[in-house]
Coordinates of C-alpha atoms and ligand atoms in Angstrom, one line a residue:
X1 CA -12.3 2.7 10.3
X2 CA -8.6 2.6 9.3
X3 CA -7.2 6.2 8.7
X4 CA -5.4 7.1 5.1
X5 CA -1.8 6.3 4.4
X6 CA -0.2 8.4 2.2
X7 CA 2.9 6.4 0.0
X8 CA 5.6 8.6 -1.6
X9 CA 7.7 8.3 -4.6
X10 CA 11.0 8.4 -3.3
X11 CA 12.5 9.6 -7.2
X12 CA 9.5 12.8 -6.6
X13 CA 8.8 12.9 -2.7
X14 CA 5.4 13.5 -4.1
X15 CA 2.5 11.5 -3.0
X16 CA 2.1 8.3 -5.3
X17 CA -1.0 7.1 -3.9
X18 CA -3.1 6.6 -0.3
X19 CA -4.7 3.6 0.5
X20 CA -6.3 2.6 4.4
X21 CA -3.6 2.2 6.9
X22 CA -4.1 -1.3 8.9
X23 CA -4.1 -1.1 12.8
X24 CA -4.6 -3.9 15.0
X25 CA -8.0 -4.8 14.5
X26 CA -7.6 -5.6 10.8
X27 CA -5.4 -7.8 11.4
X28 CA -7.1 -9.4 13.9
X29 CA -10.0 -9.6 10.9
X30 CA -7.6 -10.7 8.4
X31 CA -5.9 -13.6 11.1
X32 CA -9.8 -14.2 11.8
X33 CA -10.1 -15.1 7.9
X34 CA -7.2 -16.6 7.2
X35 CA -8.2 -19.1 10.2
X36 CA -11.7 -19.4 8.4
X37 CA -10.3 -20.3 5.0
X38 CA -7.4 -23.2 6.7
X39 CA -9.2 -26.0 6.9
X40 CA -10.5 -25.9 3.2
X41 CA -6.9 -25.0 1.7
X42 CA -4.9 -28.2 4.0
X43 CA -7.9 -30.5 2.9
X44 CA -7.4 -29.9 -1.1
X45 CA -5.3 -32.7 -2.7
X46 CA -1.5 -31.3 -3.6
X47 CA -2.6 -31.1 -7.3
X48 CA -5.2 -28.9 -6.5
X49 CA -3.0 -26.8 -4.4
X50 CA -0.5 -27.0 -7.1
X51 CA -3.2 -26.0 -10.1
X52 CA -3.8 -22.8 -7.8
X53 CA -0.2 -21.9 -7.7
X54 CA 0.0 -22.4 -11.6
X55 CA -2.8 -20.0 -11.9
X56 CA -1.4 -17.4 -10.1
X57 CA 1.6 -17.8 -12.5
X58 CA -0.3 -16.9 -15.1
X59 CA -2.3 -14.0 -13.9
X60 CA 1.2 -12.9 -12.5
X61 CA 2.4 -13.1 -15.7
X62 CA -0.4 -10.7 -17.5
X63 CA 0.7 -8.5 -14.9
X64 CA 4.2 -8.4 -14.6
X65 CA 4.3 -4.9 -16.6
X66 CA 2.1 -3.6 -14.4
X67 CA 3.3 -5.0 -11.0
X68 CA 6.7 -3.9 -12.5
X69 CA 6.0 -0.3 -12.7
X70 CA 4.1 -0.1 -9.4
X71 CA 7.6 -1.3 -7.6
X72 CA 9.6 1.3 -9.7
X73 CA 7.4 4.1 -8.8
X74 CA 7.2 2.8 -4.9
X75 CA 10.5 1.6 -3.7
X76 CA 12.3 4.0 -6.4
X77 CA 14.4 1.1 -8.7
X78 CA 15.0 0.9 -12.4
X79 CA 12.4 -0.5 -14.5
X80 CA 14.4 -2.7 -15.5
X81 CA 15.5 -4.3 -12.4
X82 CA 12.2 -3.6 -11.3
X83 CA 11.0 -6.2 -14.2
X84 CA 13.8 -8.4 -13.2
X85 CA 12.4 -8.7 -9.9
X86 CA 8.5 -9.2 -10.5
X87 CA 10.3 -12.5 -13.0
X88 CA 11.8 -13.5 -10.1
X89 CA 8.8 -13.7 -8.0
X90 CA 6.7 -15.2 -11.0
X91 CA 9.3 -17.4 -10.6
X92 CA 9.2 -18.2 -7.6
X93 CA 5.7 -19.3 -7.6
X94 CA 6.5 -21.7 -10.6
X95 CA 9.1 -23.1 -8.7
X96 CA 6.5 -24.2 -5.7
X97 CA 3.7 -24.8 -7.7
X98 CA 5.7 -28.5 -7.8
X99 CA 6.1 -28.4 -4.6
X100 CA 2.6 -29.7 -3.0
X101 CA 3.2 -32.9 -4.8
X102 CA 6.9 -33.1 -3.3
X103 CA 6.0 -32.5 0.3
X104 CA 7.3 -36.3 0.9
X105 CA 8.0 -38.1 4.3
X106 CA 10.2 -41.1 5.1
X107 CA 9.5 -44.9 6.3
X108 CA 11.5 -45.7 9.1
X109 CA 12.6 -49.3 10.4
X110 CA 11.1 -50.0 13.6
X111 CA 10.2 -53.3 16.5
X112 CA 6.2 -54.1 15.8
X113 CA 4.9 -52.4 13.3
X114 CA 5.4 -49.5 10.6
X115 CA 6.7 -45.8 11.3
X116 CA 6.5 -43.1 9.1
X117 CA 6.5 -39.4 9.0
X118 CA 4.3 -36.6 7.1
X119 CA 4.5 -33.4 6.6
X120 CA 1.7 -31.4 8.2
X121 CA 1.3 -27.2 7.3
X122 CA 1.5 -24.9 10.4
X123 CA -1.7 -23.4 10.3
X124 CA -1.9 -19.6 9.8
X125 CA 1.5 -17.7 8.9
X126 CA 2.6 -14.4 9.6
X127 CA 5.0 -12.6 6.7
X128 CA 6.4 -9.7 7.6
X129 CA 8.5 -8.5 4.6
X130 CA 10.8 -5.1 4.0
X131 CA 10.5 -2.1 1.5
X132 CA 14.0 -2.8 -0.7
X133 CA 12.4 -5.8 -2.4
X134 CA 9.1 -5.6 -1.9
X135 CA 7.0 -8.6 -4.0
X136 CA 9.9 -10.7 -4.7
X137 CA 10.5 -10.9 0.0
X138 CA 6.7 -11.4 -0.1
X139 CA 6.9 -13.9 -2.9
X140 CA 10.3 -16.3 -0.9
X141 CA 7.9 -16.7 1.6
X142 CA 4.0 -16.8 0.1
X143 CA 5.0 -19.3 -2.7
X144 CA 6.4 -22.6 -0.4
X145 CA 3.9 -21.3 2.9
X146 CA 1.0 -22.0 0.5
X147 CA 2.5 -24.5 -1.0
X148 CA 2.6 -26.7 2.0
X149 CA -0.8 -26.1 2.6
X150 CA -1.1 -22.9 5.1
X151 CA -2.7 -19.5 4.7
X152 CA -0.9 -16.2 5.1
X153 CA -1.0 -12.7 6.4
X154 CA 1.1 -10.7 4.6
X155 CA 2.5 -7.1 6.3
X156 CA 4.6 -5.3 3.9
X157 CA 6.3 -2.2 4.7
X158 CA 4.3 0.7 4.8
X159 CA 6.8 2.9 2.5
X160 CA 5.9 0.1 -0.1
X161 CA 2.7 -1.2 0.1
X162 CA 1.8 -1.1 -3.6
X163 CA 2.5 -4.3 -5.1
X164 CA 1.6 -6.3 -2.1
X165 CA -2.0 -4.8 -2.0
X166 CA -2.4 -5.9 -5.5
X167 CA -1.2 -8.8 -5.3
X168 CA -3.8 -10.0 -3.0
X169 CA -6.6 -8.8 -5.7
X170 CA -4.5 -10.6 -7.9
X171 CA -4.3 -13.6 -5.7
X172 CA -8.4 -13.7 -5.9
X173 CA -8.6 -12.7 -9.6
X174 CA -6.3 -15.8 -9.8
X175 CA -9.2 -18.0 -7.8
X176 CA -7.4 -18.9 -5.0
X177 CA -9.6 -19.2 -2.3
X178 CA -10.8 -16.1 0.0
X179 CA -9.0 -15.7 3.2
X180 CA -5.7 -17.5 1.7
X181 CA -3.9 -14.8 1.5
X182 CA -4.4 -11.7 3.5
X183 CA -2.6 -8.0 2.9
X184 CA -2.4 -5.5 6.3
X185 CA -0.6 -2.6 5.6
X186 CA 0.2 -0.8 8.3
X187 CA 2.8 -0.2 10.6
X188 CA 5.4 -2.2 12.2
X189 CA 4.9 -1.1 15.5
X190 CA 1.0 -1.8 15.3
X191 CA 0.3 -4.6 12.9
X192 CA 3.5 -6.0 12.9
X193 CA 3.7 -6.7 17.2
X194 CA 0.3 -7.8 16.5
X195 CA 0.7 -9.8 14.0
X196 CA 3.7 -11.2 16.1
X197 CA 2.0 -11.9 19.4
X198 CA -1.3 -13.0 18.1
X199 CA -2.0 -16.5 19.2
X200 CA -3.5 -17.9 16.0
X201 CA -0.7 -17.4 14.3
X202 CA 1.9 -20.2 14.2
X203 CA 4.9 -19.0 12.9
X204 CA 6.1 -15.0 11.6
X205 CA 8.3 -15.2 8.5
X206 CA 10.8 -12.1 9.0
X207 CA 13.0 -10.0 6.1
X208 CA 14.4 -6.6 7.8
X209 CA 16.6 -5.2 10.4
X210 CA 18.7 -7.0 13.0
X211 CA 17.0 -5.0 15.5
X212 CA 13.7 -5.8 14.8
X213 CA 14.4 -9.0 14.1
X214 CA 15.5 -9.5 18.1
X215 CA 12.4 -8.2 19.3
X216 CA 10.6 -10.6 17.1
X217 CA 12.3 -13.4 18.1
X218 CA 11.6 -12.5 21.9
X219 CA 7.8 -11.6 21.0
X220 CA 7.3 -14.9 19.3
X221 CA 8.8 -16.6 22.1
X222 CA 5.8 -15.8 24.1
X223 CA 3.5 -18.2 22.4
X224 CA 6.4 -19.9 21.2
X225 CA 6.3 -19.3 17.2
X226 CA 8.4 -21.1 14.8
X227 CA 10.5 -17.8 13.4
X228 CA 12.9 -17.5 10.4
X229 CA 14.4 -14.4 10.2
X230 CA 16.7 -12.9 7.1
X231 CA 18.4 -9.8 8.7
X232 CA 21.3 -7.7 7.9
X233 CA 24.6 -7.8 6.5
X234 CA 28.2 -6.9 5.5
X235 CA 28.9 -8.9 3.2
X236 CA 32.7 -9.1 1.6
X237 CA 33.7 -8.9 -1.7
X238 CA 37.3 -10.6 -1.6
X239 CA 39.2 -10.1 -4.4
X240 CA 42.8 -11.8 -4.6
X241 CA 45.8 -10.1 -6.4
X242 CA 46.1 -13.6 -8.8
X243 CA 41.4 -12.8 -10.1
X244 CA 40.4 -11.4 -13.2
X245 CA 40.6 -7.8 -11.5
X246 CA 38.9 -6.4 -14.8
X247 CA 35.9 -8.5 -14.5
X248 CA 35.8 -8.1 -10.4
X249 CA 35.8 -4.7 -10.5
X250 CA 33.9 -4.1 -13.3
X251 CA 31.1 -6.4 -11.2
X252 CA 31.9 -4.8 -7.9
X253 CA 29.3 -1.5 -8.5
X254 CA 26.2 -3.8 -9.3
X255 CA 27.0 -6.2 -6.3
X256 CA 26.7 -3.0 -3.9
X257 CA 25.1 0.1 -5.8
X258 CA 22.4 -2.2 -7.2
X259 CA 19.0 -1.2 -5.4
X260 CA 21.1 2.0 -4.2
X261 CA 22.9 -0.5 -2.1
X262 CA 19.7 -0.8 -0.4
X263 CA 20.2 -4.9 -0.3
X264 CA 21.1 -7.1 2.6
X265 CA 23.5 -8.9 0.1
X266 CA 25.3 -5.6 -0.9
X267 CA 29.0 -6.4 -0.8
X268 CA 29.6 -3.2 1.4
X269 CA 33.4 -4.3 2.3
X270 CA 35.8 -5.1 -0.6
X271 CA 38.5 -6.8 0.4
X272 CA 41.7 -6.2 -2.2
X273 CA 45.0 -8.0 -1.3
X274 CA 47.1 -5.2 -0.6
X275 CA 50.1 -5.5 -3.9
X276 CA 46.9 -4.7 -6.3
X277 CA 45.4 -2.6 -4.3
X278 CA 46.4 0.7 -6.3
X279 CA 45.3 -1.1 -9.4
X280 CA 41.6 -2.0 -8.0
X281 CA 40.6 1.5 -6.8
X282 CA 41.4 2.7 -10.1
X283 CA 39.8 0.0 -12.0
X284 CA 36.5 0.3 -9.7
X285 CA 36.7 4.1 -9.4
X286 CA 36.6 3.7 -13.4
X287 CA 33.3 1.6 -13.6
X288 CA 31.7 3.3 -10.2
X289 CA 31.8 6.8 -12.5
X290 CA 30.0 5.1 -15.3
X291 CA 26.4 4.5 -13.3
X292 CA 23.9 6.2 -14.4
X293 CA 21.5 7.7 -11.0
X294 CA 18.2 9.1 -12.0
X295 CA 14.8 8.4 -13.0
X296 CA 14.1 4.5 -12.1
X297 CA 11.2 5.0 -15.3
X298 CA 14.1 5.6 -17.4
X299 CA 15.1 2.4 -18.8
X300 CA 18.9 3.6 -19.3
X301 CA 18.7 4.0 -15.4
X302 CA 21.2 2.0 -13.5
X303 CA 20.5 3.4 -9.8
X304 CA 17.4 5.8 -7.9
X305 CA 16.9 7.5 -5.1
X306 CA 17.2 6.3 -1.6
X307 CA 13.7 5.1 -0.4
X308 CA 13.0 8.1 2.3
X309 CA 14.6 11.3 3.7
X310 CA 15.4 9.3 7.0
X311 CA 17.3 6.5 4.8
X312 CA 19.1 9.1 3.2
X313 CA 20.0 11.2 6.2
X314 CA 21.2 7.3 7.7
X315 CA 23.8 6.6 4.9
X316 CA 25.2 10.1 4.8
X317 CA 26.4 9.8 8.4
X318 CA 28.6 7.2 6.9
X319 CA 30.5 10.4 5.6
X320 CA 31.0 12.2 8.8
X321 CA 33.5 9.9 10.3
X322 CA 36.4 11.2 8.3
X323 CA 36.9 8.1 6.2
X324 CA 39.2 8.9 3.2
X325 CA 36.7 9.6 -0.1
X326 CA 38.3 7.8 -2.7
X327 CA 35.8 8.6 -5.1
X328 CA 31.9 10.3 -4.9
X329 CA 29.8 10.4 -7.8
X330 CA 27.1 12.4 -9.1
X331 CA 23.5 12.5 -8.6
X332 CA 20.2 14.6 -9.2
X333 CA 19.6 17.8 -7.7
X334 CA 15.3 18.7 -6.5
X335 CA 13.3 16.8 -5.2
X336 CA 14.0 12.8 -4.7
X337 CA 16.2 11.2 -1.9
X338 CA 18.7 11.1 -4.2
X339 CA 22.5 10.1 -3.3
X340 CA 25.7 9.7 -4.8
X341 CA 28.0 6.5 -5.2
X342 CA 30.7 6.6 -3.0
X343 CA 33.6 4.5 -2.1
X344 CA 35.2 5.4 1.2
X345 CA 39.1 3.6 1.1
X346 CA 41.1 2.6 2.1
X347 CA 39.0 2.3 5.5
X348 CA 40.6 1.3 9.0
X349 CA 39.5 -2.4 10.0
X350 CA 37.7 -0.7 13.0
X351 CA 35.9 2.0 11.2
X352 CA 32.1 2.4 11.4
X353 CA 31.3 2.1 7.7
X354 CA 33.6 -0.9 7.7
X355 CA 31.2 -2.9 10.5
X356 CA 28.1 -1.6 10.2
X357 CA 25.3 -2.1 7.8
X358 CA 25.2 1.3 5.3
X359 CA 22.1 0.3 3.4
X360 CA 23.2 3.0 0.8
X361 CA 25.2 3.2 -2.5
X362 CA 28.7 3.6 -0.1
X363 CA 31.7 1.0 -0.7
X364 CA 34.2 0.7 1.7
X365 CA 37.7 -1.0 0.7
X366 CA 39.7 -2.6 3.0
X367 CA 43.4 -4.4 2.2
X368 CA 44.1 -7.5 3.5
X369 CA 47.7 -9.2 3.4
X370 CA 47.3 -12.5 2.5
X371 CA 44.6 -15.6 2.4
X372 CA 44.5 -16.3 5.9
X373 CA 44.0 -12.5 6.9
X374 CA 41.5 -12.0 4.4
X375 CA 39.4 -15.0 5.9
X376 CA 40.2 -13.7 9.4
X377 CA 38.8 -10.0 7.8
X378 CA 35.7 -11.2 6.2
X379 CA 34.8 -13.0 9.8
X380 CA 35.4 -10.4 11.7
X381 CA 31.4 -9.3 11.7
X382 CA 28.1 -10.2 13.5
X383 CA 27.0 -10.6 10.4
X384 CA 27.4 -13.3 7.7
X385 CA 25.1 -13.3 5.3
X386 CA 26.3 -13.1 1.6
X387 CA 30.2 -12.9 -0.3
X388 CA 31.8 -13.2 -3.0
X389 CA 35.8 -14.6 -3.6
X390 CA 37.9 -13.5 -6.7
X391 CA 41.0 -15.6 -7.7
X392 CA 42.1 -17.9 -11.0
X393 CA 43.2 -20.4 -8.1
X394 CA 40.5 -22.7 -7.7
X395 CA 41.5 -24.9 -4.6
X396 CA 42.2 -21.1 -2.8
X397 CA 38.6 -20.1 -3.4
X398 CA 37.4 -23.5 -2.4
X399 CA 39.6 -23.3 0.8
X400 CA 38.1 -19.8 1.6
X401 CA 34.6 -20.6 0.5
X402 CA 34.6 -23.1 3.4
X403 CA 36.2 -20.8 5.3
X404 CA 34.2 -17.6 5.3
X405 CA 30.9 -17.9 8.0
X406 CA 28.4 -16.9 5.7
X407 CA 25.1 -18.3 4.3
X408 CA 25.8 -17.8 0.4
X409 CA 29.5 -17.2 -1.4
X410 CA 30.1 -16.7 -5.0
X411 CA 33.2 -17.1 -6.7
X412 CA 34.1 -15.2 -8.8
X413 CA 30.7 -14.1 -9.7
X414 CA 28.8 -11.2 -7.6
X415 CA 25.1 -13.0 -7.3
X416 CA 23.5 -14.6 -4.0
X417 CA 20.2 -15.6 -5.0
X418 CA 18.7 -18.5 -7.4
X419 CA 15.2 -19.6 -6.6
X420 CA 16.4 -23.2 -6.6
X421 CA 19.5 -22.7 -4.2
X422 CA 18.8 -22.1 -0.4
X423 CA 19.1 -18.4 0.8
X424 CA 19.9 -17.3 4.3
X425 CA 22.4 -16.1 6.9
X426 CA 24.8 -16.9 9.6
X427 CA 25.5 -15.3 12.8
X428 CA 23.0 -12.1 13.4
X429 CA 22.0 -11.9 10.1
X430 CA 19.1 -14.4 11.0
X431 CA 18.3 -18.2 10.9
X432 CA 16.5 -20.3 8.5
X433 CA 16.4 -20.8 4.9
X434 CA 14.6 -19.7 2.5
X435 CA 14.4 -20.5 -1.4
X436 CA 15.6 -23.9 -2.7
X437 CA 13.8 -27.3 -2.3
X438 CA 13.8 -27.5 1.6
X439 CA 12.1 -24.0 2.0
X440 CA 8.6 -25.8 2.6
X441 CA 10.3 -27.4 5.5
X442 CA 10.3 -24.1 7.5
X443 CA 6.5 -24.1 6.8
X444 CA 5.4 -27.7 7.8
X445 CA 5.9 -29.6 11.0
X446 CA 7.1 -33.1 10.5
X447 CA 4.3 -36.0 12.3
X448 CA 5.7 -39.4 13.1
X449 CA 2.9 -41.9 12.7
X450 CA 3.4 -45.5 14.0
X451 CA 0.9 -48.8 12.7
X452 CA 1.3 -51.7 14.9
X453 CA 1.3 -54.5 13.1
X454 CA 0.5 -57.0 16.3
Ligands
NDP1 P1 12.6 -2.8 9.7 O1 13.3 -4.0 10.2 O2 12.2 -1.8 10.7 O3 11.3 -3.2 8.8 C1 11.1 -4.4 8.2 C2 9.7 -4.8 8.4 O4 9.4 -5.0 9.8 C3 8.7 -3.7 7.9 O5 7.5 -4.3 7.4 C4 8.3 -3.1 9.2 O6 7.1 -2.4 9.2 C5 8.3 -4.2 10.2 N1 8.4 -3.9 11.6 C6 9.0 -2.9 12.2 N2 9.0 -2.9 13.5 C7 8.3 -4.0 13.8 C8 7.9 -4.7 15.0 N3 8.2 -4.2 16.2 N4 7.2 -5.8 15.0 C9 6.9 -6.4 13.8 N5 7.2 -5.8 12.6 C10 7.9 -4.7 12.6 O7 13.5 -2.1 8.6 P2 13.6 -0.5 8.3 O8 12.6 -0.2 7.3 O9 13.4 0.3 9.5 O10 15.1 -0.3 7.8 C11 16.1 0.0 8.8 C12 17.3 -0.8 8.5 O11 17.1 -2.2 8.5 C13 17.9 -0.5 7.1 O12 18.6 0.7 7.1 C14 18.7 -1.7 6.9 O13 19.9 -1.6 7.6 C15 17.9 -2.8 7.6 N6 17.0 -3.5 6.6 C16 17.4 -4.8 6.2 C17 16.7 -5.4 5.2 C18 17.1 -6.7 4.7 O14 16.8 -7.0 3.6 N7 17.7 -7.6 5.5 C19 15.4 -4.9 4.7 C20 15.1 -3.6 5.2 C21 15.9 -3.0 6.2 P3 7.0 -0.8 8.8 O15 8.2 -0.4 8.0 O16 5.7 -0.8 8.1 O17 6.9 -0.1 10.1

């Protein structure tokens, strides 16, 4: 019998709810079922597949309120984004319900006869996703793995398990098939590895740390898994002296205090070309004071709490290494892993909070001298996931664009994900895609079949 875990509500540290905590057997069980229902899934035509996925939809739909509210209480965001993000993963699905019907091949000229190729699922899939977006992760990867005809074991973290355990009772409320999609919650170290070295499973899609990202790459390796993996980053936020520095730094806060800065896309470094430097901190100190940090039920809420005490007690190392505080915000007293915005500048290149990943509502700005050292500046990372470039001078942000290793870059704009454009890192922050009309690529094996014609 699995024993009880106990999720808290980072804005209350009180206990939210308690549902079974997974070991290894259950996911054995739920790899044992998701085997069982396989066959059945590949074999329906892609419009069947495709009317399941619009289903969902609509069940999602009745219960985005709902679904919403759960990932507010659990992972400790505003309602609002919290809405935001259940849209997104509603989305997502509507995106790949087309998908089935898309999963074309190619005719290739060859001597004798006919070649062509197919796309064939995987088999059973392993998604492990993270705690700071918990349903929309899940979603990135459920949506175009069933899509192209597999079935799924989904792990979510077990700070957040909410919305993913629901989601699977949603999943069969929605009459997709039993065994199609599978929840374990329980522990990385436990269900995860499992999950990871079990030999029915063909591939693990991963959203988390860098370092557990390694050791799932090298655990796959045994039975040699396809693996994407969407790790960490630290990202810049380059802003020229010749941008709109109103509108950059008045978007600067969301890009990094958004989700607590709890976001592998948080634009942790901004990069100011040193003759406006003065003028930036002021500007972004300005909009930095406005954010409202409390209650994520609140709707006026901007930012919450840090998801755990040991998050919390992570990010406020950052402030032990003697970086100059430029500016530290406010934040609730009591209970709640609660921590103030803070912008550390300006920050030596080789400081720890200017190369590591903070996870945490803490900026730190860094000026560069000119375009060739800010490109030089935003590469110099293991990382290179995410960035934004601010300047009126479009061949200058085309130039760096190309320039800057990373998997996504905005100009003059602070987002990194659409549904319909590919999402995914460089360097250590991971490999593979996902989102965007390829994504069922990473979830299907291409055949190439040959007809003689002799
Ligand atoms: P982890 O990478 O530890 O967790 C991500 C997921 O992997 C969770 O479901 C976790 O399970 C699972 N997991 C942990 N260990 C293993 C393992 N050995 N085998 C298989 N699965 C495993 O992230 P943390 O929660 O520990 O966060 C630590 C840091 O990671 C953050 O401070 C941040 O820097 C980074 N991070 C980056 C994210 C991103 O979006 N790129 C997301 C989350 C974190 P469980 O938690 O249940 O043990």
């Amino acid at each position: 019998m699995p024993d009880a875990l106990q999720v808290i509500e980072p804005a209350t540290e009180a206990v939210l709810d308690t549902v079974p905590r997974a070991g290894t057997a259950e996911v054995d069980e739920a790899v044992a079922r998701a085997r069982g229902a396989f066959p059945a899934w590949r074999a329906l035509t892609p419009s069947a597949r495709a009317e399941h996925l619009r289903a969902l939809v609509v069940v999602l739909e009745e219960h985005h309120e709902e679904l919403a509210l759960l990932e507010a209480r659990n992972a400790g965001k505003p309602i609002g984004d919290a809405r935001g993000e259940i849209g997104m993963a509603i989305e997502t699905f509507r995106y790949y319900s087309a998908a089935p019907e898309r999963l074309l091949g190619e005719t290739i000229p060859v001597a004798g006869g006919e070649a062509f190729t197919v796309r064939e699922p995987l088999g059973i899939v392993g998604l492990i996703v993270p705690w700071n977006f918990p349903l929309t992760i899940a979603a990135w990867k459920l949506a175009p793995a069933l899509a192209a005809g597999n079935t799924t074991v989904l792990k979510p973290a077990e700070l957040t398990p909410l919305s993913a355990i629901r989601f699977g009772e949603l999943a069969l409320e929605a009459g997709l098939p039993e065994g199609v999609v599978n929840v374990v919650a329980g522990p990385g170290s436990t269900c995860g590895k499992r999950l990871v070295e079990h030999p029915d499973v063909a591939k693990i899609a991963f959203t988390g740390s860098t370092e557990v990202g390694r050791s799932i790459a090298a655990g796959a390796a045994q039975t040699i898994k396809r693996v994407t993996l969407e790790l960490g980053g630290k990202s810049a936020n380059i802003v020229f002296a010749d941008a709109d520095l109103e509108r950059a730094a008045a978007q600067a806060p969301g890009a990094v205090f958004g989700n607590a800065g709890q976001d592998c896309c948080a634009r942790s470094r901004i990069l100011v070309e040193a003759s406006v430097l003065d003028r930036f901190m002021a500007l972004l100190e300005e909009h930095v004071s406005a954010i409202r940090v409390g209650d994520p039920l609140d709707p006026d809420t901007q930012m919450g709490p840090l998801i755990s005490a040991a998050q919390r007690a992570s990010v406020a190392s950052f402030l032990e290494d003697g970086d100059p505080v430029a500016f530290r915000g406010s934040a609730p007293d009591g209970a709640g892993y609660w921590f103030a915005p803070t912008i550390l500048g300006p920050v030596a290149r080789d400081a720890r909070v200017a190369r590591e990943e903070v996870f945490g509502p803490i900026v730190a700005v860094l000026p560069f001298a000119d375009e060739a050292d800010a490109v030089a500046l935003a590469n110099d990372s293991i990382y290179g996931l995410s960035g934004s470039i601010w300047t009126r001078d479009g061949a200058k942000a085309l130039r760096v664009a190309r320039a800057v290793d990373s998997g996504v870059l905005s100009i003059n704009s602070n987002t990194s994900v659409r549904v319909a454009t590919p999402f995914g890192g460089f360097k250590q922050s991971g490999y593979g895609r996902e989102l965007g009309p390829h994504a069922t690529d990473a979830y299907s094996e291409v055949k190439s079949i040959y007809f003689s014609t002799s």
